[in-house]
PDB file of C-alpha atoms in Angstrom:
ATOM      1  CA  UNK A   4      95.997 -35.249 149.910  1.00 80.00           C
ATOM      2  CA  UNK A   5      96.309 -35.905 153.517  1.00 86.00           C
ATOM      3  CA  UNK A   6      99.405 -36.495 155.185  1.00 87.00           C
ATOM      4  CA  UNK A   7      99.660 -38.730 158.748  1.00 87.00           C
ATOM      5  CA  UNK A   8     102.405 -38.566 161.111  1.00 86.00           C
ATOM      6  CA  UNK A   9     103.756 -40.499 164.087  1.00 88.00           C
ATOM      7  CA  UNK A  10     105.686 -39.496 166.328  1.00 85.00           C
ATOM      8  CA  UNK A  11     108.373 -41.749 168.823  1.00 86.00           C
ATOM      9  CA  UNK A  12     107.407 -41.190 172.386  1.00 84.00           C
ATOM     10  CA  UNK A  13     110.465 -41.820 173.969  1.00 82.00           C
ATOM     11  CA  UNK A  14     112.674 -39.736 171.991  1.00 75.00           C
ATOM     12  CA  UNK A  15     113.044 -35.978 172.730  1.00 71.00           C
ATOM     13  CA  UNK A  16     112.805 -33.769 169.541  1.00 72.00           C
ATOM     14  CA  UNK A  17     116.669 -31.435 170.066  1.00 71.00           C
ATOM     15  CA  UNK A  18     116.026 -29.927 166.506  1.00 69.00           C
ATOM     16  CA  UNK A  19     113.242 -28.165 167.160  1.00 60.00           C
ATOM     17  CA  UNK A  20     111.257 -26.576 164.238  1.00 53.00           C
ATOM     18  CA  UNK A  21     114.151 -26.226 161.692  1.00 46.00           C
ATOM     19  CA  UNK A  22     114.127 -29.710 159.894  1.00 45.00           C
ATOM     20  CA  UNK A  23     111.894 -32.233 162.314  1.00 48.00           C
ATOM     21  CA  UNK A  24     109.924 -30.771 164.283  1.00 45.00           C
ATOM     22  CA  UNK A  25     106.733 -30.190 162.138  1.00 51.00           C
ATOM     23  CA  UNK A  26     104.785 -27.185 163.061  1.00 49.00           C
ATOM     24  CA  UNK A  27     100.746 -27.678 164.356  1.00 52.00           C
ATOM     25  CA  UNK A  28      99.356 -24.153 165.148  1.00 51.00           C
ATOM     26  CA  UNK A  29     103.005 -22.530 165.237  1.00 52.00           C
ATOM     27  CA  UNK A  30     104.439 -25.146 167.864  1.00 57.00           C
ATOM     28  CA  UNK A  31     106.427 -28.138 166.912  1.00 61.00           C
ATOM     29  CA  UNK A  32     106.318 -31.291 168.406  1.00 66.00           C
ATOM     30  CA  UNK A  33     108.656 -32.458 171.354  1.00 73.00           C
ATOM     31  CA  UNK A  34     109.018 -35.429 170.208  1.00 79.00           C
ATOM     32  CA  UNK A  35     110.365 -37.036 166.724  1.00 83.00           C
ATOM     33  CA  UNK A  36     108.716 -38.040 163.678  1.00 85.00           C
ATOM     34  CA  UNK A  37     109.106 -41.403 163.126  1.00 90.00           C
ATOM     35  CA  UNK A  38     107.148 -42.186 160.154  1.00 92.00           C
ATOM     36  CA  UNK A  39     105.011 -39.517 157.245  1.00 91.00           C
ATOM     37  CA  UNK A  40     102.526 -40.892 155.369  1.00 93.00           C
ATOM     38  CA  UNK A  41     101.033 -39.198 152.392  1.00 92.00           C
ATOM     39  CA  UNK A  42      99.064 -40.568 149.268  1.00 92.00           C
ATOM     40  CA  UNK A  43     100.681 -43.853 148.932  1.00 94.00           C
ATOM     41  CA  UNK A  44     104.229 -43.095 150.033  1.00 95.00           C
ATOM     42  CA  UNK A  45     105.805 -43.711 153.601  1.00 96.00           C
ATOM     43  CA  UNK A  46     108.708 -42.171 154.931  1.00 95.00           C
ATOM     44  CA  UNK A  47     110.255 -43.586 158.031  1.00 95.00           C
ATOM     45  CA  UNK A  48     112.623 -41.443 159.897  1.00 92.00           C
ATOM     46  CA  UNK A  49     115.457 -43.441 161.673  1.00 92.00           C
ATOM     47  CA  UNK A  50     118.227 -41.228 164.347  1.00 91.00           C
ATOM     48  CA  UNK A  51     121.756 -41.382 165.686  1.00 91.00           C
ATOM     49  CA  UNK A  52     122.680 -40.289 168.784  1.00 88.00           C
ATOM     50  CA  UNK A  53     125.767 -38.714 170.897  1.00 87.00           C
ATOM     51  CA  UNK A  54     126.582 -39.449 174.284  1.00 88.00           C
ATOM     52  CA  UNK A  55     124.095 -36.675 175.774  1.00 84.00           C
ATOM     53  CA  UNK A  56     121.468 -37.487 173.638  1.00 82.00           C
ATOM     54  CA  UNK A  57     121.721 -35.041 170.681  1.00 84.00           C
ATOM     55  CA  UNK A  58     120.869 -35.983 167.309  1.00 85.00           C
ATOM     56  CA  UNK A  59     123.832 -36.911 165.440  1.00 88.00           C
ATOM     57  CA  UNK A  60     122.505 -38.404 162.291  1.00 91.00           C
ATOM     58  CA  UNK A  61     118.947 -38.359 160.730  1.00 90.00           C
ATOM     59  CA  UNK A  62     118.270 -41.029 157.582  1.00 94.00           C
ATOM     60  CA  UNK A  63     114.994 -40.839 155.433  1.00 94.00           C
ATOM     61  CA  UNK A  64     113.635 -43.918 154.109  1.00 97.00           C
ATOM     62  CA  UNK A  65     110.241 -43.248 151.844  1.00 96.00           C
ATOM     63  CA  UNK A  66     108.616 -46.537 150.052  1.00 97.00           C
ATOM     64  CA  UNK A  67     105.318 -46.791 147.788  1.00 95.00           C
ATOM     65  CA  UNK A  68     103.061 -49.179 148.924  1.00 92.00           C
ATOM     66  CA  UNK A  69     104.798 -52.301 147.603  1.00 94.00           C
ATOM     67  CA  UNK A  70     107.273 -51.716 149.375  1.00 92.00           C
ATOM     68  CA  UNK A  71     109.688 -50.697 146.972  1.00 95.00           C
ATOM     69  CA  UNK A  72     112.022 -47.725 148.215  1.00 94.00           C
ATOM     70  CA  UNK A  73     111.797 -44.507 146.361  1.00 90.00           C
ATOM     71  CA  UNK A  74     114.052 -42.428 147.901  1.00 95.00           C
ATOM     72  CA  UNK A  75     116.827 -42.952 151.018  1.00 94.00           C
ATOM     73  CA  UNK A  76     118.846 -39.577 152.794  1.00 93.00           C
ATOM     74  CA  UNK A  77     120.295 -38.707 155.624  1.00 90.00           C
ATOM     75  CA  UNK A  78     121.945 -35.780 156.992  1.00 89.00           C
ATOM     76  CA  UNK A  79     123.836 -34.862 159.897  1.00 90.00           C
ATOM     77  CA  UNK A  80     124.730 -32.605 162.671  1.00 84.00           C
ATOM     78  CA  UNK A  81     127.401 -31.368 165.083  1.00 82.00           C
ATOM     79  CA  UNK A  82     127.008 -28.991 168.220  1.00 76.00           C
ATOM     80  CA  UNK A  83     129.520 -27.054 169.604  1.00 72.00           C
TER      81      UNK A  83
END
């Protein structure tokens, strides 16, 4: 099973490896995922910000191939 990802190119990744940044040869990517695909389910990553650009919120939408959604999650994050 393959999986694909793409990535938004204007967003900076501020989680790092933890939850988003998905690791290629130990380094994650600087910037987000915005969409998985594996087999015949999608998930599209959608993100709230704060006023300095920090990820606030993260919600998880995966659909088969119809269209129909499978799953929906978010989860979210405060800095000190």
């Amino acid at each position: 099973l393959t999986t694909t990802y793409e990535y938004y190119t204007e967003q900076v990744n501020t989680l790092g490896n933890e939850y988003f940044g998905r690791t290629y040869l130990g380094v994650s990517s600087k910037n987000l995922i915005k969409k998985e695909i594996s087999g015949n389910l999608t998930t599209d990553y959608t993100y709230e910000f704060d006023e300095e650009c920090y990820i606030t919120k993260v919600t998880t939408t995966t659909t088969d191939e119809t269209g129909k959604i499978f799953s929906t999650s978010w989860r979210q994050f405060t800095y000190e």
